[in-house]
Structure formats: C-alpha cells, structure tokens
Coordinates of C-alpha atoms in Angstrom, one line a residue:
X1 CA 70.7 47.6 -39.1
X2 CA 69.6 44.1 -39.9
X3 CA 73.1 43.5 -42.1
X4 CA 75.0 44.1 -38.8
X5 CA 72.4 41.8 -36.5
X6 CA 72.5 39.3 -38.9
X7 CA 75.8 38.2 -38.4
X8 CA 75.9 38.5 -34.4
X9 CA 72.6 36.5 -34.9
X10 CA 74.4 33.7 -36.6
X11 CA 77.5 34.0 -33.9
X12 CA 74.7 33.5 -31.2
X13 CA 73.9 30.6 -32.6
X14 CA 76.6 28.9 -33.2
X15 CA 77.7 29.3 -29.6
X16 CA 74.3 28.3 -28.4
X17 CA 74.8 24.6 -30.7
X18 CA 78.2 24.5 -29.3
X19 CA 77.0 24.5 -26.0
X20 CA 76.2 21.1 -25.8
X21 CA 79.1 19.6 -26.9
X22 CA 81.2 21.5 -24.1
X23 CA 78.7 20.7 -21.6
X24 CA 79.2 17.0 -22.4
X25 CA 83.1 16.8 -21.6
X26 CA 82.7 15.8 -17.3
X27 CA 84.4 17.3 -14.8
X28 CA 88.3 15.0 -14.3
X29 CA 87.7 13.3 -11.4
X30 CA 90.5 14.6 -9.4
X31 CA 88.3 18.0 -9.5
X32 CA 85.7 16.3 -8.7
X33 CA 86.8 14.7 -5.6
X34 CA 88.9 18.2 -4.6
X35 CA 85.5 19.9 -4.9
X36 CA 83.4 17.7 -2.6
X37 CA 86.3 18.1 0.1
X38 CA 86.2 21.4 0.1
X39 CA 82.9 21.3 0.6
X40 CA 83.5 19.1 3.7
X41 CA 86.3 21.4 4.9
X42 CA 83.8 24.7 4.2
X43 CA 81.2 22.9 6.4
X44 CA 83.6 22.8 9.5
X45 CA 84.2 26.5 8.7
X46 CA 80.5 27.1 9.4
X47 CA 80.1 24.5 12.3
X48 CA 82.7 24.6 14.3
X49 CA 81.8 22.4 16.7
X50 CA 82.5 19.7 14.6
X51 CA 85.9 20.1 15.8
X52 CA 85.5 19.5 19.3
X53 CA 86.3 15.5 19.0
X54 CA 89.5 16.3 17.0
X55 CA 91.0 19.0 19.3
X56 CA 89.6 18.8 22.4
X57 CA 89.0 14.8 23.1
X58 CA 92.4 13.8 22.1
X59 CA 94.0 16.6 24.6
X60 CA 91.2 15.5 27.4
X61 CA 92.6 11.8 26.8
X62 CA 96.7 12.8 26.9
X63 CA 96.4 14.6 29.8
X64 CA 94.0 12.7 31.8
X65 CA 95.7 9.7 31.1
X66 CA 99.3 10.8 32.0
X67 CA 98.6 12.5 35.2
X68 CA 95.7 10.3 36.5
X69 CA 97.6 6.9 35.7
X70 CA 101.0 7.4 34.9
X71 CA 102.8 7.4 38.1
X72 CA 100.7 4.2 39.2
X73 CA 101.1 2.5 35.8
X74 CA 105.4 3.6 35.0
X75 CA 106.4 5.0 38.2
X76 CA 106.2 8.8 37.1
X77 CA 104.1 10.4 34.6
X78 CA 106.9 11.4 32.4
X79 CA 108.1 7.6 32.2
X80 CA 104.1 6.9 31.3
X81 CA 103.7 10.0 28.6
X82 CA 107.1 8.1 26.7
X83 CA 104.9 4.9 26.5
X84 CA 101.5 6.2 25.7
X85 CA 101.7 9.1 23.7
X86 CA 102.2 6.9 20.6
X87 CA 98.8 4.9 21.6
X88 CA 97.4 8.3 22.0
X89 CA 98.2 9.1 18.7
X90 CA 96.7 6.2 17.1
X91 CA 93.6 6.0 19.4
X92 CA 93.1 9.7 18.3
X93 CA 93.0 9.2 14.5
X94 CA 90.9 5.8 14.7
X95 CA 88.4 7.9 16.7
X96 CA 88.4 10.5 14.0
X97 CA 87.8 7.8 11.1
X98 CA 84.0 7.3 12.6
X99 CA 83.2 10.9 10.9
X100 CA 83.7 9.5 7.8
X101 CA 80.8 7.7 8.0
X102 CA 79.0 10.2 10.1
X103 CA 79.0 13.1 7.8
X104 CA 78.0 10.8 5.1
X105 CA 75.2 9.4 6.6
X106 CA 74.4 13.1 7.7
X107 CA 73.8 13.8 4.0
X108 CA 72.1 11.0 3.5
X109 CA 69.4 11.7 6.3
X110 CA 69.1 15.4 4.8
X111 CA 68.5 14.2 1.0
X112 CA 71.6 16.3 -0.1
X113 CA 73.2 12.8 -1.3
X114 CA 70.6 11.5 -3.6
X115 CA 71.1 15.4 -5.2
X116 CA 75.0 14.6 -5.4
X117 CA 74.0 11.1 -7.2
X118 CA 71.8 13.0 -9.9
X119 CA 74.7 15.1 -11.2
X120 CA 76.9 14.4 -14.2
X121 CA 80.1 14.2 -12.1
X122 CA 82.5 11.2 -11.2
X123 CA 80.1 9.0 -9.1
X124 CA 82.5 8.3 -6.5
X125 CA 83.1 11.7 -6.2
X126 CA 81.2 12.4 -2.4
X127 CA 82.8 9.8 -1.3
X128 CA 86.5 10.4 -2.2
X129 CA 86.4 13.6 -1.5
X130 CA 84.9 12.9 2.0
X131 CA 87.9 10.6 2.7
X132 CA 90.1 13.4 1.2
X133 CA 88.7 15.9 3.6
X134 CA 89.0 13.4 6.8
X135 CA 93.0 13.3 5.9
X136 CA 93.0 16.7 7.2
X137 CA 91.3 15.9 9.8
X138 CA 93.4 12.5 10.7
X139 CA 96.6 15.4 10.9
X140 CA 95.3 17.9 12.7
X141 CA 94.3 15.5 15.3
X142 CA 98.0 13.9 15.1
X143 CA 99.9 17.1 15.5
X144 CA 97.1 18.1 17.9
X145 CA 98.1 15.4 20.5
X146 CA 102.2 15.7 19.2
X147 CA 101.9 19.7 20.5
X148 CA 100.3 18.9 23.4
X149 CA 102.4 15.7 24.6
X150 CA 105.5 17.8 23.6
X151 CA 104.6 20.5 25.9
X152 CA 104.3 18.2 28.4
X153 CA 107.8 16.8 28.3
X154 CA 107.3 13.8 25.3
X155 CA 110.4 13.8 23.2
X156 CA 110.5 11.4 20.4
X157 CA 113.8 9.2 20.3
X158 CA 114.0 9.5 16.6
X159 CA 113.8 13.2 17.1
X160 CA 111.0 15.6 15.4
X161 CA 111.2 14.8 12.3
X162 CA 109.9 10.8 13.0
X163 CA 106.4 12.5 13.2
X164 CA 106.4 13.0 9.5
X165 CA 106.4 9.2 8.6
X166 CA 104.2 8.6 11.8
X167 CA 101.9 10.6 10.2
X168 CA 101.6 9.4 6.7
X169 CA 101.2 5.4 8.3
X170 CA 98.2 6.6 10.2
X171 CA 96.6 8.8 7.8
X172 CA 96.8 5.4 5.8
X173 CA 95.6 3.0 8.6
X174 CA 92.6 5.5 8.9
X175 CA 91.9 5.8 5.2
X176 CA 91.6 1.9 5.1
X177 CA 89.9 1.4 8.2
X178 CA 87.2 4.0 7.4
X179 CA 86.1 2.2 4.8
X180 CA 83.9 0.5 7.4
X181 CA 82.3 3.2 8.5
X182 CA 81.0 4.2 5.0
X183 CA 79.5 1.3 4.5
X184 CA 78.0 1.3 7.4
X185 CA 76.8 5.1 6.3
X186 CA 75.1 4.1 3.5
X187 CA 73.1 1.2 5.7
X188 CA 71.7 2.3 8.5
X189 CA 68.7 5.1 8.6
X190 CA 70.7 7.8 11.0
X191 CA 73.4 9.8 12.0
X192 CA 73.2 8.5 15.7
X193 CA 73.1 4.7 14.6
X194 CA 76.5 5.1 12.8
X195 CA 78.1 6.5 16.4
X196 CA 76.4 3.7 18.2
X197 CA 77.7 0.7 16.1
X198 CA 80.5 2.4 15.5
X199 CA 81.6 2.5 19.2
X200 CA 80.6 -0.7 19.8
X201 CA 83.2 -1.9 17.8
X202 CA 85.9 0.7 18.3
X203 CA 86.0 0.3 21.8
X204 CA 87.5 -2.9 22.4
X205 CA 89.6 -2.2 19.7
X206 CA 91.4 0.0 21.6
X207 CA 90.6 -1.0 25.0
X208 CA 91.7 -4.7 24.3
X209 CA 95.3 -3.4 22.8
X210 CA 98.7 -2.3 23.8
X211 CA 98.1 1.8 23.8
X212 CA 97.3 2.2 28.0
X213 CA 99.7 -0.9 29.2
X214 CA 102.4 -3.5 28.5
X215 CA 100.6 -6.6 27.3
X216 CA 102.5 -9.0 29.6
X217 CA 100.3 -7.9 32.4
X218 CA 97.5 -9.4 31.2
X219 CA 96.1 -12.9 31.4
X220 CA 97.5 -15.5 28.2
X221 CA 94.6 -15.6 26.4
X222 CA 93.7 -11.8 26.3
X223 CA 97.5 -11.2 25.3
X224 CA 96.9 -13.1 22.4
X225 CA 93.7 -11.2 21.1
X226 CA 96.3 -8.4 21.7
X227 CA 98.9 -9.8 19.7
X228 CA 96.3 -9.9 16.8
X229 CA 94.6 -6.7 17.1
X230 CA 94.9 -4.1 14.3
X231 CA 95.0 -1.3 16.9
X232 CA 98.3 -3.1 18.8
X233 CA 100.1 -4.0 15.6
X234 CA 99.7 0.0 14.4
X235 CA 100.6 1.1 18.0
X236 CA 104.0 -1.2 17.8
X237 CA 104.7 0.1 14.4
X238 CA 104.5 3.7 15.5
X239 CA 106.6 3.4 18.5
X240 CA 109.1 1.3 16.2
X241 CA 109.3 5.0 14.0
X242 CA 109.3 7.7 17.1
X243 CA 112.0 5.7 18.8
X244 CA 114.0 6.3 15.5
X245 CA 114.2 2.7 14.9
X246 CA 111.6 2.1 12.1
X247 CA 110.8 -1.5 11.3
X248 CA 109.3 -2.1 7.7
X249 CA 107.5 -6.0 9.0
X250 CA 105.6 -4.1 11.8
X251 CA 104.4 -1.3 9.1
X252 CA 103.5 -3.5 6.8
X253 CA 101.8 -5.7 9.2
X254 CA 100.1 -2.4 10.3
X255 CA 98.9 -1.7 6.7
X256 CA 97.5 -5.4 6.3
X257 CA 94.5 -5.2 8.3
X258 CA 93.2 -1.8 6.8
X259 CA 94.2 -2.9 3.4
X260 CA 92.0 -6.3 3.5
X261 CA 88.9 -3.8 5.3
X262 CA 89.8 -1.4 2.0
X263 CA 89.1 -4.2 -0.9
X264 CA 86.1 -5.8 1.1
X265 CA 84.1 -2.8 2.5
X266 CA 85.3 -0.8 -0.8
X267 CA 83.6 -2.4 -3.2
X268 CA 80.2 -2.8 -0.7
X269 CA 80.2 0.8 -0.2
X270 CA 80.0 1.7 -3.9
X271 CA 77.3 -1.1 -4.3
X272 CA 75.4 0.6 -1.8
X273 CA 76.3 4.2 -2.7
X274 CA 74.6 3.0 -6.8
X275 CA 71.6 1.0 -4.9
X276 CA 68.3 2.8 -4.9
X277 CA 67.2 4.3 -1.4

C-alpha cells in the first residue's frame, strides 16, 4: 500500500510546487480586455434598460425631428430626413460615448473597481475593455437610426454599403472623444455627476453645429464656432461618405479633434485610474 502512495504522493507534490510558477504567467492583455467587455455586454443582458438611450432616444430624435421640423426647415420632410439623418447619426453615437464614463464611475461608486485594481491582470484592463464593449454599443445605435431613417424613405447617395465606412469613422470619433468621459469617471464622487457635466458640455456641442440646419442661416460669429466644432466637422465628413463622395481632408479633420482629446485625457485617466481613492 504505501509503495503505491508513495509515488502519487511525490506526483502531488510536484504539481502543488509547479503551481506557482503557472500561476505567475498573467493573463495577455487582449484576454484581459475581451473579458472585462464581456462583462459589460453580460451586464446589459441582465439590465436591459440600459438600452433604452441607444434604441429608443435615437428613434424618438429621427422621427420627431423629421416630421415636426422638416417641412418648415426643407420644404418637405423627405427633403429634411436627406439632410439630417447623417447629424442624427453622429449626435446618436456622441450621446452614447457619456456611458463610458457612466458605467465606470458606476463601479466605482459600488467598490467593484478597487476589487478589479487588486487583481494580477493587465491594469488597464477595466478600462479597455469598457471602451471595447461601448463599440458595440456605438453600432447598434448607428444601424439603429440607419433602419429606422431607411424605413422612413432615407436613401444614401453612395448606396448601402457607404454605412460600413460611416460606421468605422464614428465608432472612432467616439472612442476618442470618450476618453473625456473617463476621466471625468474616475473624478467625480457619482454616477449622476458624470450625466450632469457631461451634458453640460455635450449639448452645445451639438446644438451649436451643422446636424438640425445649414450654417448659413445663422449669424457670422456663431457660423464660425460652427466651422470649428468637432461635432460639425464629423457631421460634414459623414455626409461627404453617404453621398458616395468621400473626402479624406474632412475625415481626417474629423479624427483630429478626438485624437488630441485621446493623448491628453488618455494618459490623465490612467493617472487617476493608479491614484489611491
């Protein structure tokens, strides 16, 4: 009897000094980040609710918008949809980018972060992942307001397959531009603070652009805070690729405004993500 334990004894325990070792080698942090977004996309599973500002607001604004405004603002409301379902489109998604920061500050609030921070995974990993997740949501919101506008008479110039690169330029205008919105996250003390500052400077974003009406309307010095605003030049640039007639200077100069936010508010949000609460 003891012959035959005396071996599986000295099996068990070379597995059990092994153990170490293999418990040393991190998770890669691709797997990392993959993890905490499914984690995200698992939380809308059991809250649905959550996506009542991706599908129902941006259908509430398309509609309203067309019928209420359109014949007053283009003469009939299929003239108006033509113009504004572009703006919708990018209104939509930079309205969706304030979750970012919401669900992280969420965590925050509940101590489920500081939990995430004590683990031996990649660091950034809540983060990135969080921003991974939100790229779903930034699409579903897109085609969201594409199905809806189509059904309602919108047909893109460049034909349906423009949406595709429409699509990737505002997934990455909303990738950049949340970056403020995590910051802010890790900053303030609530959930409800994030929403609040957040909106306060969302809404003359878009407000103060070119997504309702034609700039040259307006007085000379608001059509120059216009011509400026990151909202307008990413509205331009998507009209530019649904008309079929893509223009690389107006994406790029749509990409310059959520890159800068990127490589300022990046690097602040990991210094606050490290700092001690």
């Amino acid at each position: 009897m003891s012959d035959t334990t005396t071996p599986l004894k000295q099996a068990a325990e070379t597995v059990v000094q092994s153990a170490p070792a293999m418990a040393a080698s991190p998770p890669h942090a691709v797997s990392v980040s993959l993890t905490y977004a499914w984690r995200a996309l698992l939380k809308i599973k059991h809250m649905p609710e959550q996506l009542f500002d991706v599908v129902v607001t941006p259908i509430m604004f398309t509609v309203m918008f067309t019928y209420l405004f359109g014949g007053a603002l283009a003469g009939s409301t299929d003239a108006y949809l033509q113009f504004l379902l572009p703006g919708i489109l990018v209104q939509t998604i930079v309205f969706t980018s304030v979750y970012t920061g919401f669900t992280l500050n969420t965590d925050i609030s509940k101590g489920v972060f500081d939990r995430f921070r004590s683990l031996p995974v990649w660091s950034p990993g809540p983060i990135a992942g969080a921003m991974l997740a939100d790229v779903f949501r930034f699409t579903a919101s897109g085609l969201i307001v594409f199905i809806i506008g189509t059904l309602m008479g919108y047909r893109p110039e460049g034909g349906f397959i423009a949406v595709i690169p429409a699509l990737m330029l505002l997934n990455g205008f909303a990738l950049g531009f949340g970056w403020i919105f995590t910051a802010l996250a890790l900053s303030v003390r609530t959930p409800s603070t994030v929403m609040t500052l957040a909106w306060l400077v969302l809404m003359p974003l878009t407000f103060a652009s070119n997504i309702y009406v034609d700039p040259a309307t307006m007085p000379g010095w608001l059509q120059a805070v216009v011509s400026v605003n990151p909202v307008s030049l990413l509205v331009t640039a998507i009209r530019d690729i649904m008309a079929g007639t893509p223009d690389l200077r107006a994406v790029l100069l749509a990409l310059l405004a959520p890159g800068l936010i990127a490589a300022v508010f990046g690097p602040i949000t990991m210094w606050l993500y490290r700092k001690e609460r």
